[in-house]
mmCIF file with all atom_site columns, C-alpha atoms in Angstrom:
data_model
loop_
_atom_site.group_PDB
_atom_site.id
_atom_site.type_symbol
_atom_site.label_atom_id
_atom_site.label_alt_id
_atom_site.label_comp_id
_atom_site.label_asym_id
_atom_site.label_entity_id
_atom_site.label_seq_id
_atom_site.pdbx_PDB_ins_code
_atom_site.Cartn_x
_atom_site.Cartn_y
_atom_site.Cartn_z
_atom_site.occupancy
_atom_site.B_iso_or_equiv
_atom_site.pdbx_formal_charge
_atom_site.auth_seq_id
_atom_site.auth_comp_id
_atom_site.auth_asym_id
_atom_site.auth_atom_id
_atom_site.pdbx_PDB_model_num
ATOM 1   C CA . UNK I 1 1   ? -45.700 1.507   -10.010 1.00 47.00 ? 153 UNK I CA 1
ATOM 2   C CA . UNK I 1 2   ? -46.003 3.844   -7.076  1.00 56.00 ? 154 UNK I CA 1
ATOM 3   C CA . UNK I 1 3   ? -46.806 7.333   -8.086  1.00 53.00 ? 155 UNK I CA 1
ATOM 4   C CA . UNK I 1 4   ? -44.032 8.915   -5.589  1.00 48.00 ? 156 UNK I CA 1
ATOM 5   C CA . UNK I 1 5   ? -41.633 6.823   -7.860  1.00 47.00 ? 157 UNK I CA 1
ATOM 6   C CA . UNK I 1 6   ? -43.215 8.073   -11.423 1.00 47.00 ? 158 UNK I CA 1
ATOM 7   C CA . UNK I 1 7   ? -42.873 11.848  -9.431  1.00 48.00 ? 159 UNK I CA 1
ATOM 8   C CA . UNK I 1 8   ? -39.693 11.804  -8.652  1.00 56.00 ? 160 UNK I CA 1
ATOM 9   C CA . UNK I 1 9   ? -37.668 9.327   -10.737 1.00 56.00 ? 161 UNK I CA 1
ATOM 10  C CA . UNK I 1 10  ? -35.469 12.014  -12.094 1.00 58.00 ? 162 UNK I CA 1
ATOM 11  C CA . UNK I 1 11  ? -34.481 13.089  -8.093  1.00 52.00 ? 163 UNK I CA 1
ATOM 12  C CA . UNK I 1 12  ? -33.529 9.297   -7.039  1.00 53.00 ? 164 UNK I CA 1
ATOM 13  C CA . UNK I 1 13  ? -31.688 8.687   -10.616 1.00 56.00 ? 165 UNK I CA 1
ATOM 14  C CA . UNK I 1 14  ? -30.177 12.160  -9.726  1.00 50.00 ? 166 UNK I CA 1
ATOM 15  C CA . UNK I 1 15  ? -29.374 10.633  -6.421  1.00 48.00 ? 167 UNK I CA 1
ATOM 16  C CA . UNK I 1 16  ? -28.102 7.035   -7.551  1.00 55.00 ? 168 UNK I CA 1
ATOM 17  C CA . UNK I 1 17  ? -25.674 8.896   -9.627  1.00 51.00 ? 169 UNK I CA 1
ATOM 18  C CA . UNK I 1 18  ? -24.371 11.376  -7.442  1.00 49.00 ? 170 UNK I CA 1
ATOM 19  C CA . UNK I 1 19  ? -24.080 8.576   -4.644  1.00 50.00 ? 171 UNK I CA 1
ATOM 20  C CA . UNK I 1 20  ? -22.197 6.517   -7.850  1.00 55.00 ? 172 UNK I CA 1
ATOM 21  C CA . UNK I 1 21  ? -19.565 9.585   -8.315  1.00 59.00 ? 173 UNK I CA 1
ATOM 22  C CA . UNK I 1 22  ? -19.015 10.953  -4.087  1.00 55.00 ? 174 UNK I CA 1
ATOM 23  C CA . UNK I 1 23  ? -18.789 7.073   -2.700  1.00 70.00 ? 175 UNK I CA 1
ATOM 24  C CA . UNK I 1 24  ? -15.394 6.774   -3.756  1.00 72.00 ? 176 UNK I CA 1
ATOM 25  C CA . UNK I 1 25  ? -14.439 9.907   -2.645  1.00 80.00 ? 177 UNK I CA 1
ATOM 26  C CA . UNK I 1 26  ? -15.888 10.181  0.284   1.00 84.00 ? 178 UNK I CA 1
ATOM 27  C CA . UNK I 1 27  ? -14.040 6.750   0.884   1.00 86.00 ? 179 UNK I CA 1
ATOM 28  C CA . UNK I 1 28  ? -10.573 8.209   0.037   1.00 90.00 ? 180 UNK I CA 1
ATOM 29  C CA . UNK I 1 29  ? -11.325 11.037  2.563   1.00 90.00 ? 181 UNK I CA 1
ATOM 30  C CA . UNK I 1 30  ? -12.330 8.659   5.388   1.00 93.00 ? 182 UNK I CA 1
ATOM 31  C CA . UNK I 1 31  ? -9.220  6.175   4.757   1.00 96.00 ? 183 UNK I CA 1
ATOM 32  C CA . UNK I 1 32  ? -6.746  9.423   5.282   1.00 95.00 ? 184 UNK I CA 1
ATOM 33  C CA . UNK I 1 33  ? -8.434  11.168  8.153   1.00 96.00 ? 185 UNK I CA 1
ATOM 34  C CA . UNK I 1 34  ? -8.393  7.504   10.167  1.00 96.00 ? 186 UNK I CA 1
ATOM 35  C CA . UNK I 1 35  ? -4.664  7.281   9.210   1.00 98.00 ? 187 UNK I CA 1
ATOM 36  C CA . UNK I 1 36  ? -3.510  11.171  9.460   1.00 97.00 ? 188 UNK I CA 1
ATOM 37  C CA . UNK I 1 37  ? -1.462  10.370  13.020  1.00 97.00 ? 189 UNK I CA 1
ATOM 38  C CA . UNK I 1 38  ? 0.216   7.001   11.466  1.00 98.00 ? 190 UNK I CA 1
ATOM 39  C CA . UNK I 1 39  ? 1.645   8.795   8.454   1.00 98.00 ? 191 UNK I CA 1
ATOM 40  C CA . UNK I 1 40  ? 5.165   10.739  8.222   1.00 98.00 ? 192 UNK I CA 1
ATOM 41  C CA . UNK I 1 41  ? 6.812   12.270  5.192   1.00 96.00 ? 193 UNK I CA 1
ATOM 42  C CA . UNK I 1 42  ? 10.368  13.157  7.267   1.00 95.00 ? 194 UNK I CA 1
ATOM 43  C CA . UNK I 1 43  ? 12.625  9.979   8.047   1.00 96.00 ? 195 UNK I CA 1
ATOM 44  C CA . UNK I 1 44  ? 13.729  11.504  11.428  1.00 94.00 ? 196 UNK I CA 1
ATOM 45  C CA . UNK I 1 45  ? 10.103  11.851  12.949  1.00 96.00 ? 197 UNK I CA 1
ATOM 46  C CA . UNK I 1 46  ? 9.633   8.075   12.164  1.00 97.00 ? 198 UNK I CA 1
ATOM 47  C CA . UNK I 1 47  ? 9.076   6.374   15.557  1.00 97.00 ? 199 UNK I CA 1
ATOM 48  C CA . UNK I 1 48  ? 11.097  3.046   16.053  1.00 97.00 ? 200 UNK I CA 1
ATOM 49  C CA . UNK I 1 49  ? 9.439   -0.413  15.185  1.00 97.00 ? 201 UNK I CA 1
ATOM 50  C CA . UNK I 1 50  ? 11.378  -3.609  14.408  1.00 98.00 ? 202 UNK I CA 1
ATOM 51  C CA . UNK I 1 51  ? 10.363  -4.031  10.743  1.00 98.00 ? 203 UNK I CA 1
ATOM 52  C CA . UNK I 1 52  ? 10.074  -2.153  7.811   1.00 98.00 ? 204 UNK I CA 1
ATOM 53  C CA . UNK I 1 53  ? 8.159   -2.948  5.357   1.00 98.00 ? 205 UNK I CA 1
ATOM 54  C CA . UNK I 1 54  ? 8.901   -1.390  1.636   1.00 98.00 ? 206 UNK I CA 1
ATOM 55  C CA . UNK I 1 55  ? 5.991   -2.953  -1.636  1.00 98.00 ? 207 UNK I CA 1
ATOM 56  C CA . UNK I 1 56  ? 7.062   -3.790  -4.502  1.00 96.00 ? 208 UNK I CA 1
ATOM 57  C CA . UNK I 1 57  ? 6.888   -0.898  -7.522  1.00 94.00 ? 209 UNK I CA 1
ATOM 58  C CA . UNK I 1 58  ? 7.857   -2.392  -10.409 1.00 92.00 ? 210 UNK I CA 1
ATOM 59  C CA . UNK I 1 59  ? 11.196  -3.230  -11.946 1.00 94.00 ? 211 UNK I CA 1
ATOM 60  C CA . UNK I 1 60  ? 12.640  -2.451  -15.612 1.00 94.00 ? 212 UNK I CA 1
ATOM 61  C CA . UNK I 1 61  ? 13.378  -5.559  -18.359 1.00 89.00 ? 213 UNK I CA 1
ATOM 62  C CA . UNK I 1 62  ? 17.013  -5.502  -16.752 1.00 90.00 ? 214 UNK I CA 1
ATOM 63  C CA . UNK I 1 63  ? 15.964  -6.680  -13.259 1.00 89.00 ? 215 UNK I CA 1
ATOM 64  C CA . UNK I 1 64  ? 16.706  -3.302  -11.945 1.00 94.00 ? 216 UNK I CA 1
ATOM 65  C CA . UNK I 1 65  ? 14.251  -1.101  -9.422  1.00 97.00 ? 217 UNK I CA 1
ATOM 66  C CA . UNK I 1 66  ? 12.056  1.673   -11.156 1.00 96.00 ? 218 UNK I CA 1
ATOM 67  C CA . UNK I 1 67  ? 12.248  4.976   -9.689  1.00 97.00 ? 219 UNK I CA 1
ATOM 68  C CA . UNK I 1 68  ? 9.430   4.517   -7.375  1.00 97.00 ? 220 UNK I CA 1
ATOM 69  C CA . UNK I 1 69  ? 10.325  1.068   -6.653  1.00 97.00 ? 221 UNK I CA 1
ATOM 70  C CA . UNK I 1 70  ? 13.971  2.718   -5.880  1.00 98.00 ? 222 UNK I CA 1
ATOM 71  C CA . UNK I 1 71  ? 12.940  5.683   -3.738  1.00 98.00 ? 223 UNK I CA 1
ATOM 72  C CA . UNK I 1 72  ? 10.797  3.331   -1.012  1.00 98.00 ? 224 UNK I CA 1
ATOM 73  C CA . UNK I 1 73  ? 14.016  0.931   -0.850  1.00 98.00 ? 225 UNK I CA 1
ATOM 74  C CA . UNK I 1 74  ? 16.017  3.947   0.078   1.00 98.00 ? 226 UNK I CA 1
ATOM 75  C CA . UNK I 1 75  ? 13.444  4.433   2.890   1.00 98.00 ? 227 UNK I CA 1
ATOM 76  C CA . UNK I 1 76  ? 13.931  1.425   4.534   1.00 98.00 ? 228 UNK I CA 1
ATOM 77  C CA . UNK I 1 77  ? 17.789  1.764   3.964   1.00 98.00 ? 229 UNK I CA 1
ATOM 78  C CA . UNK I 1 78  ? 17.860  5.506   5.567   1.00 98.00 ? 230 UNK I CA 1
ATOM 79  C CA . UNK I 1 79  ? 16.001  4.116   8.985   1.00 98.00 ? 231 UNK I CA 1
ATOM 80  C CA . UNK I 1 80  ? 17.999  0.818   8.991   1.00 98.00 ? 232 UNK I CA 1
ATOM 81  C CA . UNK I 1 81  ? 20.866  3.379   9.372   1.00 97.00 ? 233 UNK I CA 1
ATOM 82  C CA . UNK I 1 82  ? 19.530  5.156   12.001  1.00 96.00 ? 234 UNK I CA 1
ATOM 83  C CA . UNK I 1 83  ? 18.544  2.469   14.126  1.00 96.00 ? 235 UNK I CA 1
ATOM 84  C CA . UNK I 1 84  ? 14.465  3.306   13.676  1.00 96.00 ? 236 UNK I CA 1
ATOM 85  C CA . UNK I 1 85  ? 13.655  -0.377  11.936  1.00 98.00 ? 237 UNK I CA 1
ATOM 86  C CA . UNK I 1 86  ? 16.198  -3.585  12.458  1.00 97.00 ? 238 UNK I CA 1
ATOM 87  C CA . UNK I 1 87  ? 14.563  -5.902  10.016  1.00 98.00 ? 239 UNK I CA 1
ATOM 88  C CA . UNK I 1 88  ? 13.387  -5.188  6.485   1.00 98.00 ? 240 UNK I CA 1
ATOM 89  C CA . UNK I 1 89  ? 10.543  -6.899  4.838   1.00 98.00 ? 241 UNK I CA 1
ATOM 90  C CA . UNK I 1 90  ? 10.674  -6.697  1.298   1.00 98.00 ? 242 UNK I CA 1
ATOM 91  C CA . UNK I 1 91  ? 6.903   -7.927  -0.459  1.00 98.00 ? 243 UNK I CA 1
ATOM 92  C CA . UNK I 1 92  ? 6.226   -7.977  -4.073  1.00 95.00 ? 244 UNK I CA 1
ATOM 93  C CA . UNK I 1 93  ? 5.409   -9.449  -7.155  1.00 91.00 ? 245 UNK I CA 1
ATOM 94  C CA . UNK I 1 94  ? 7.406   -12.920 -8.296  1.00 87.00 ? 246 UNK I CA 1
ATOM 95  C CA . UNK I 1 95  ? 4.989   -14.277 -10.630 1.00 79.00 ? 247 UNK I CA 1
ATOM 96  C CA . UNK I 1 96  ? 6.975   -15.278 -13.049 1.00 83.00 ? 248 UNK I CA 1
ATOM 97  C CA . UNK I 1 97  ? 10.421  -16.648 -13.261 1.00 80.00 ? 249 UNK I CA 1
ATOM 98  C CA . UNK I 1 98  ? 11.284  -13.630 -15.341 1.00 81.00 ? 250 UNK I CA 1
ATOM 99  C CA . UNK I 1 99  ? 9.515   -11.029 -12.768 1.00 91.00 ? 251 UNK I CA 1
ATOM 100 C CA . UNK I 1 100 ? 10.928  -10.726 -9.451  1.00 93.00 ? 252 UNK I CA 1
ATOM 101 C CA . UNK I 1 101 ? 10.281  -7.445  -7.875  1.00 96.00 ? 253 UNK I CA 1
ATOM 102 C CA . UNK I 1 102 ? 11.796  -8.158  -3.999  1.00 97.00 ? 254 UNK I CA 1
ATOM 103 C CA . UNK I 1 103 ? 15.248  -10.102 -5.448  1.00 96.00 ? 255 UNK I CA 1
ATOM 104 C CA . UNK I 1 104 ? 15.794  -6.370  -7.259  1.00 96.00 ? 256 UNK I CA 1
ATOM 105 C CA . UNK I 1 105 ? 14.634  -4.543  -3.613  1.00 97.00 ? 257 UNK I CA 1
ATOM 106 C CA . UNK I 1 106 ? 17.150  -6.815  -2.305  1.00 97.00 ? 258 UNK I CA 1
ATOM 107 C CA . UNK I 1 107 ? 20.273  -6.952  -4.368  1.00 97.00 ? 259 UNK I CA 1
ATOM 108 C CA . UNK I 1 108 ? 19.429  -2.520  -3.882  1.00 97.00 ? 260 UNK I CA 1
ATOM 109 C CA . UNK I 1 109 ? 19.520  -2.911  -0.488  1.00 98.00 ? 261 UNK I CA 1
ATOM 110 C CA . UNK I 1 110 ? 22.272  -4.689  -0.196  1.00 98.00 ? 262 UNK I CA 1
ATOM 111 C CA . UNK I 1 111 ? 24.288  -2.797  -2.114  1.00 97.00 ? 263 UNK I CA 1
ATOM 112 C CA . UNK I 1 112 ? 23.616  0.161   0.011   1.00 97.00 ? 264 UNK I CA 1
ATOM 113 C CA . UNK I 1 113 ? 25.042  -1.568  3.342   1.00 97.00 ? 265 UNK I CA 1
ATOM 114 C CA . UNK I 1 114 ? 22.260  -3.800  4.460   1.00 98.00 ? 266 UNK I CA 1
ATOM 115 C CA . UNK I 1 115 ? 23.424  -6.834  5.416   1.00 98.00 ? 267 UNK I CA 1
ATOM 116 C CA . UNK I 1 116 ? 21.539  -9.701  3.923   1.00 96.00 ? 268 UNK I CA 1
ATOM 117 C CA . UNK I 1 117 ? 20.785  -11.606 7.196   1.00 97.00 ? 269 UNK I CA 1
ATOM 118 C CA . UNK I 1 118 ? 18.547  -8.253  8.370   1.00 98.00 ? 270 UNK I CA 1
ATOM 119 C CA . UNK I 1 119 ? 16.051  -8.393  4.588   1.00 98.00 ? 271 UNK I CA 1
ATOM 120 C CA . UNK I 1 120 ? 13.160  -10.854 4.550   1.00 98.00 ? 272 UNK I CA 1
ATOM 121 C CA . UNK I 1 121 ? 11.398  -11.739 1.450   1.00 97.00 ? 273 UNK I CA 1
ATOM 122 C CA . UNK I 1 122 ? 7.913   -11.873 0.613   1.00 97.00 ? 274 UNK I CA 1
ATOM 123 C CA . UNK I 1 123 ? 7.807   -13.716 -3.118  1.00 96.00 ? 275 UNK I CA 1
ATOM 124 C CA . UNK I 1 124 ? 3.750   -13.658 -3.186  1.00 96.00 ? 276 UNK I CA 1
ATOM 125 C CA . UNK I 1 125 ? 2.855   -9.828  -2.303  1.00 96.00 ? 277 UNK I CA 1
ATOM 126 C CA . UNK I 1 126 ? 0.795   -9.269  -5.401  1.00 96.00 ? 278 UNK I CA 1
ATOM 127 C CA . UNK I 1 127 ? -1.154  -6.263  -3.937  1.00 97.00 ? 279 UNK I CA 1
ATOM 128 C CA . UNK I 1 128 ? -0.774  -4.332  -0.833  1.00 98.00 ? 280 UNK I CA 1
ATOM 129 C CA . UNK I 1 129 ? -4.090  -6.501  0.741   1.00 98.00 ? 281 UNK I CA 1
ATOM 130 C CA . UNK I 1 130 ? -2.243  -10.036 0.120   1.00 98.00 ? 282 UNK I CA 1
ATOM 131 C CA . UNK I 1 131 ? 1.540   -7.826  1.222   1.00 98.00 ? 283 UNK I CA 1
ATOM 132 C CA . UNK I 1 132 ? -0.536  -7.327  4.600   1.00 98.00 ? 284 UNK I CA 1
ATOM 133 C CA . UNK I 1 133 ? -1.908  -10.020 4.956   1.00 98.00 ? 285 UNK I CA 1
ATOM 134 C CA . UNK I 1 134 ? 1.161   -12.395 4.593   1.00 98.00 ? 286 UNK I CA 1
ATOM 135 C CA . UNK I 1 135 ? 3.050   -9.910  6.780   1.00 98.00 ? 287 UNK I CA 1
ATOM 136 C CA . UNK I 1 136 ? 1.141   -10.809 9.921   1.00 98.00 ? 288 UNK I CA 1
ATOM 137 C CA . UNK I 1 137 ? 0.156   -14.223 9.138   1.00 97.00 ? 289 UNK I CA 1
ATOM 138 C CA . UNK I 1 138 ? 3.390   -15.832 7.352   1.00 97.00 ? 290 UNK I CA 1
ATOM 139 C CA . UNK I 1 139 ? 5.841   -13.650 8.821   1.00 98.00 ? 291 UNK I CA 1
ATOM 140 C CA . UNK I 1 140 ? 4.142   -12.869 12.394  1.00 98.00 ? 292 UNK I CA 1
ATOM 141 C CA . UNK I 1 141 ? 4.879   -9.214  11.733  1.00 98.00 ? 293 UNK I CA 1
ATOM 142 C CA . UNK I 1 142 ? 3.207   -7.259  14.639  1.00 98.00 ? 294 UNK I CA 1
ATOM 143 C CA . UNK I 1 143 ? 4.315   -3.733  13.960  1.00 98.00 ? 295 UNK I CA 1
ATOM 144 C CA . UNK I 1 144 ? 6.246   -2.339  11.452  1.00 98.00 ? 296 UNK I CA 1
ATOM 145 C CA . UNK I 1 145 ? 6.782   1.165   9.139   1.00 98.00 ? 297 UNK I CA 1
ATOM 146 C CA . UNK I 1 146 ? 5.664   0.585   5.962   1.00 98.00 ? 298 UNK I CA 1
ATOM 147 C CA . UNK I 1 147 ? 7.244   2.311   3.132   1.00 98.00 ? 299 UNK I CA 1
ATOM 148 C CA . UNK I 1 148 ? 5.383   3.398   0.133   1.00 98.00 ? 300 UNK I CA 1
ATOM 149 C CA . UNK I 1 149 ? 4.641   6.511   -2.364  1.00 98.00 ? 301 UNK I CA 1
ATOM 150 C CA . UNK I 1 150 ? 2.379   9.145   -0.565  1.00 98.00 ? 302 UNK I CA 1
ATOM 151 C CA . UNK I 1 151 ? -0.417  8.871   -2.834  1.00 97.00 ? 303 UNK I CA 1
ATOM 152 C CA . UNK I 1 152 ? -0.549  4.860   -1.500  1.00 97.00 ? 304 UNK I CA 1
ATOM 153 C CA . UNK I 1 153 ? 0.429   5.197   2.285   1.00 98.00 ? 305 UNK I CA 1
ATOM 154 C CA . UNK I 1 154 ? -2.949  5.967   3.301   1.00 98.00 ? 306 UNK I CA 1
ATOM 155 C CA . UNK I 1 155 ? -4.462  2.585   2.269   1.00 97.00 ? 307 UNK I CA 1
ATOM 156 C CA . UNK I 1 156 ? -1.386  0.968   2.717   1.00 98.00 ? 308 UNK I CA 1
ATOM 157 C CA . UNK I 1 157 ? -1.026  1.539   6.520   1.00 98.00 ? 309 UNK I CA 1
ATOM 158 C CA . UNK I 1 158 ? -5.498  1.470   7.096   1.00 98.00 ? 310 UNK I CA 1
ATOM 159 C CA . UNK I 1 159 ? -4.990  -1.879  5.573   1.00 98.00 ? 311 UNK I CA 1
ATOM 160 C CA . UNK I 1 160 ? -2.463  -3.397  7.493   1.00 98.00 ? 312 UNK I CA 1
ATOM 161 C CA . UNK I 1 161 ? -4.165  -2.149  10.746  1.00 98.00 ? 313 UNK I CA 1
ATOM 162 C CA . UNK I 1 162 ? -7.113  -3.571  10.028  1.00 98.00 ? 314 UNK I CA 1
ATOM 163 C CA . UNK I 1 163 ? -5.658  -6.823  9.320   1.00 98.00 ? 315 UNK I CA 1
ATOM 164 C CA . UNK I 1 164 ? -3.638  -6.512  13.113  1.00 97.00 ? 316 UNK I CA 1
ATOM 165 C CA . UNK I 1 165 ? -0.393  -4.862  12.685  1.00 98.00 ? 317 UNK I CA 1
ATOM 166 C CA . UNK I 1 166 ? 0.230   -1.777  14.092  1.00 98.00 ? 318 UNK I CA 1
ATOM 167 C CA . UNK I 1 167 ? 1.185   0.286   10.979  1.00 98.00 ? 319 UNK I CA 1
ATOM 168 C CA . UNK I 1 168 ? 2.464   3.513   10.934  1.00 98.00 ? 320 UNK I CA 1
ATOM 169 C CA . UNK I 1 169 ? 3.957   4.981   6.915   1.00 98.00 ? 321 UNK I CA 1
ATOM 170 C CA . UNK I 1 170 ? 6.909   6.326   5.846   1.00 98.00 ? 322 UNK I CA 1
ATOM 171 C CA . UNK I 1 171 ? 5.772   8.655   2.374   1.00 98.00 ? 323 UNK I CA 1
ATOM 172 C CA . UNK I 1 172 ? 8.096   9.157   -0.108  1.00 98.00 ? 324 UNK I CA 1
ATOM 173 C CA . UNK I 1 173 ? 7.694   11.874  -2.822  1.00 96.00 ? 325 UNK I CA 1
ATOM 174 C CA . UNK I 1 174 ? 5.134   11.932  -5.653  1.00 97.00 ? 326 UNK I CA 1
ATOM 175 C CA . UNK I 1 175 ? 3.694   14.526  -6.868  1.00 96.00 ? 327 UNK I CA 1
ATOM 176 C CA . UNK I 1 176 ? 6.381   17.302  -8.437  1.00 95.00 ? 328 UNK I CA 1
ATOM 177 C CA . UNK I 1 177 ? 9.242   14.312  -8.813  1.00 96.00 ? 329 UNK I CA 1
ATOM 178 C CA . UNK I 1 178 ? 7.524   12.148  -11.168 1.00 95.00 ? 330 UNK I CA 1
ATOM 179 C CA . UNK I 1 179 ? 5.700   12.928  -13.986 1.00 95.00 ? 331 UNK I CA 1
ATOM 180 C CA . UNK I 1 180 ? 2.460   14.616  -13.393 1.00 95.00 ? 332 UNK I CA 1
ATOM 181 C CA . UNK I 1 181 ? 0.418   12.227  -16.263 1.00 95.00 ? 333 UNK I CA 1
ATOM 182 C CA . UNK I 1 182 ? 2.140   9.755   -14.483 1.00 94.00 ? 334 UNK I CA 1
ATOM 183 C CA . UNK I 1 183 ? 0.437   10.877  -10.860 1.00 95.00 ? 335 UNK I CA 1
ATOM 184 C CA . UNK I 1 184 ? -3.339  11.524  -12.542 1.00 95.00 ? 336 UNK I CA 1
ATOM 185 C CA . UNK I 1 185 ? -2.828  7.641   -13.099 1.00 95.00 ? 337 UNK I CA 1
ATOM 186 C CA . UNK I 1 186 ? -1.427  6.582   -9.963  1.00 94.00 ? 338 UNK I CA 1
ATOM 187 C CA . UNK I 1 187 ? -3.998  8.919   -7.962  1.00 93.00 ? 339 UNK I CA 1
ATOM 188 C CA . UNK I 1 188 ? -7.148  8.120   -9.820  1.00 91.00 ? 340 UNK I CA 1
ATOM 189 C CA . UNK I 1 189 ? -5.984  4.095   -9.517  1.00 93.00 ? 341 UNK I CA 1
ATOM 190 C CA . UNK I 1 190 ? -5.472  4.758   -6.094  1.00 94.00 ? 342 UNK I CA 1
ATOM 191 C CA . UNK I 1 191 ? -9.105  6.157   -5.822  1.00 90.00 ? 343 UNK I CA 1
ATOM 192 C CA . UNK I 1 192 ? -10.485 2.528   -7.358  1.00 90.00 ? 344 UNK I CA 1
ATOM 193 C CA . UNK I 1 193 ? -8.466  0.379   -5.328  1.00 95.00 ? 345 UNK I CA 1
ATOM 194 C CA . UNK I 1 194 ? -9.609  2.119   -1.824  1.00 93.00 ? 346 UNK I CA 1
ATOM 195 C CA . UNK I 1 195 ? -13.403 0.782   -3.123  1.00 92.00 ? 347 UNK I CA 1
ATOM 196 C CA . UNK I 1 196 ? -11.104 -2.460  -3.682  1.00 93.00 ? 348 UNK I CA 1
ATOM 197 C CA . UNK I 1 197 ? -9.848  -2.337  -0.404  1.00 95.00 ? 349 UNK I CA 1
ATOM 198 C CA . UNK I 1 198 ? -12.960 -1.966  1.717   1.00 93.00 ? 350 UNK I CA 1
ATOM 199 C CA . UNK I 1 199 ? -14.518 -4.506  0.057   1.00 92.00 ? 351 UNK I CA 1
ATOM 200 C CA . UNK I 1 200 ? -11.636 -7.047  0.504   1.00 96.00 ? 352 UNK I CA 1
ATOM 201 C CA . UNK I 1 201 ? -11.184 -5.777  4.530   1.00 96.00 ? 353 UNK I CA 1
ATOM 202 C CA . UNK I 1 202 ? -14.962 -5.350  5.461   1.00 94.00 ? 354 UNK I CA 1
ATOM 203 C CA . UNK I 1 203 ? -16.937 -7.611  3.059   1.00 93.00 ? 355 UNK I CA 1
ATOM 204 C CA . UNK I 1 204 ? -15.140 -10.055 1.444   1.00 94.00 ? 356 UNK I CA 1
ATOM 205 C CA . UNK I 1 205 ? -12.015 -10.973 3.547   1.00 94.00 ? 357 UNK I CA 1
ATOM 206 C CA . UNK I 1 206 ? -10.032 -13.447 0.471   1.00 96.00 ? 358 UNK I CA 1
ATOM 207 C CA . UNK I 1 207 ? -7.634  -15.765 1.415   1.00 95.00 ? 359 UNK I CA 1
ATOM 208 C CA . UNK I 1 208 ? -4.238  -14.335 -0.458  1.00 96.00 ? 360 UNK I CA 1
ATOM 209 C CA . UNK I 1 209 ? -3.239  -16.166 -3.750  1.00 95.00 ? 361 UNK I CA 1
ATOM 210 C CA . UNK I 1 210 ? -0.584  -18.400 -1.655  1.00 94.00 ? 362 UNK I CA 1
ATOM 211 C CA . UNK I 1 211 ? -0.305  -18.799 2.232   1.00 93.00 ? 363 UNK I CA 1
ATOM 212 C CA . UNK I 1 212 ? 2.246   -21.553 2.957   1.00 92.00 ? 364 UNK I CA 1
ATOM 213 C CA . UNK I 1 213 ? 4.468   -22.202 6.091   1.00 95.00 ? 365 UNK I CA 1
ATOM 214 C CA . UNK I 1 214 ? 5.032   -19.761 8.683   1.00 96.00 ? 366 UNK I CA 1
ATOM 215 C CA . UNK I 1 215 ? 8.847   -17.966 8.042   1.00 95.00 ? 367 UNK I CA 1
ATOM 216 C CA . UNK I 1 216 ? 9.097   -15.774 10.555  1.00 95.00 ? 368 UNK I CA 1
ATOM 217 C CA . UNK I 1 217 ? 11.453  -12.113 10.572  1.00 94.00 ? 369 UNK I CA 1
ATOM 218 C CA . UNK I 1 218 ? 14.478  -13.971 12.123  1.00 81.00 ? 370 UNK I CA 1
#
């Protein structure tokens, strides 16, 4: 064993470790400085694009929209009404018959005056890398808003640039309307999946769970 290792084995554990913790980090920080000028938290400042796109949040044992899930359809429903988006993508989780996430962002939708013909539905978004993906490839989405949680947006709209749409966010609130244990669990995810996300954009580059025939937005 070299002696420089025996020497300093403590410094480059020391090192290892520290590199371990700051990666992620350091990651998160990159992913929102790159994105910064594609993010807006005010519906009015949201430039016009033809599609919105709004992910899937979760819905509760009666079909309905969680809070979060609720707040990003409103979103898309507050620039359909003022003209900023004409088409609405909604992309989330279907797995089961018993789980449909974009039938509930739908039916919400709806019932808030957007007209069925104008919503789009993506059955197989399981994560916001497969949402992306399918966005450009099944539905030849070019650019669009995308409509998320603030915590998400950055990685959300990185994402979809890097897999060629030109993404800019809408954020909706987070932090100080939901619960803050809540937000420590969302935020720390969010730190993970950004690792997730590199990997899958700049490494790996996986094929999303289903593909299938291309739909269109019309």
């Amino acid at each position: 064993m070299p002696k420089w290792f025996v020497l300093h084995w403590r410094f480059l554990c020391l090192l290892i470790v520290l590199g371990t913790i700051l990666t992620p980090f350091l990651l998160t920080v990159y992913i929102k400085m790159v994105t910064n000028n594609r993010r807006y938290f005010q519906v009015e400042k949201v430039p016009d694009e033809p599609v919105a796109i709004v992910f899937g949040a979760g819905v509760w044992a009666d079909g309905t929209p969680t809070p979060m899930l609720a707040d990003r359809v409103e979103g898309a429903v507050e620039l359909y009404r003022l003209g900023r988006v004409h088409k609405i993508l909604m992309t989330g989780d279907n797995g089961t018959p018993e789980y449909n996430e974009v039938v509930a962002m739908q039916q919400y939708a709806e019932r808030l005056g957007v007209p069925s013909k104008d919503i789009k539905l993506d059955y197989a978004g399981f994560s916001t890398y497969e949402s992306c993906y399918r966005a450009k490839v099944i539905f030849g989405v070019e650019r669009a808003v995308l409509i998320t949680q603030k915590y998400h947006l950055p990685r959300a709209v990185y994402t979809c640039n890097q897999l060629g749409i030109e993404a800019v966010g809408l954020g909706t609130p987070d932090w100080g309307k939901f619960k803050d244990d809540s937000m420590r669990f969302y935020t720390q995810r969010e730190v993970l999946a950004v690792i997730k996300a590199i990997l899958e954009l700049h490494i790996i580059r996986p094929k999303p769970t289903f593909l299938g025939p291309f739909e269109g937005m019309s």
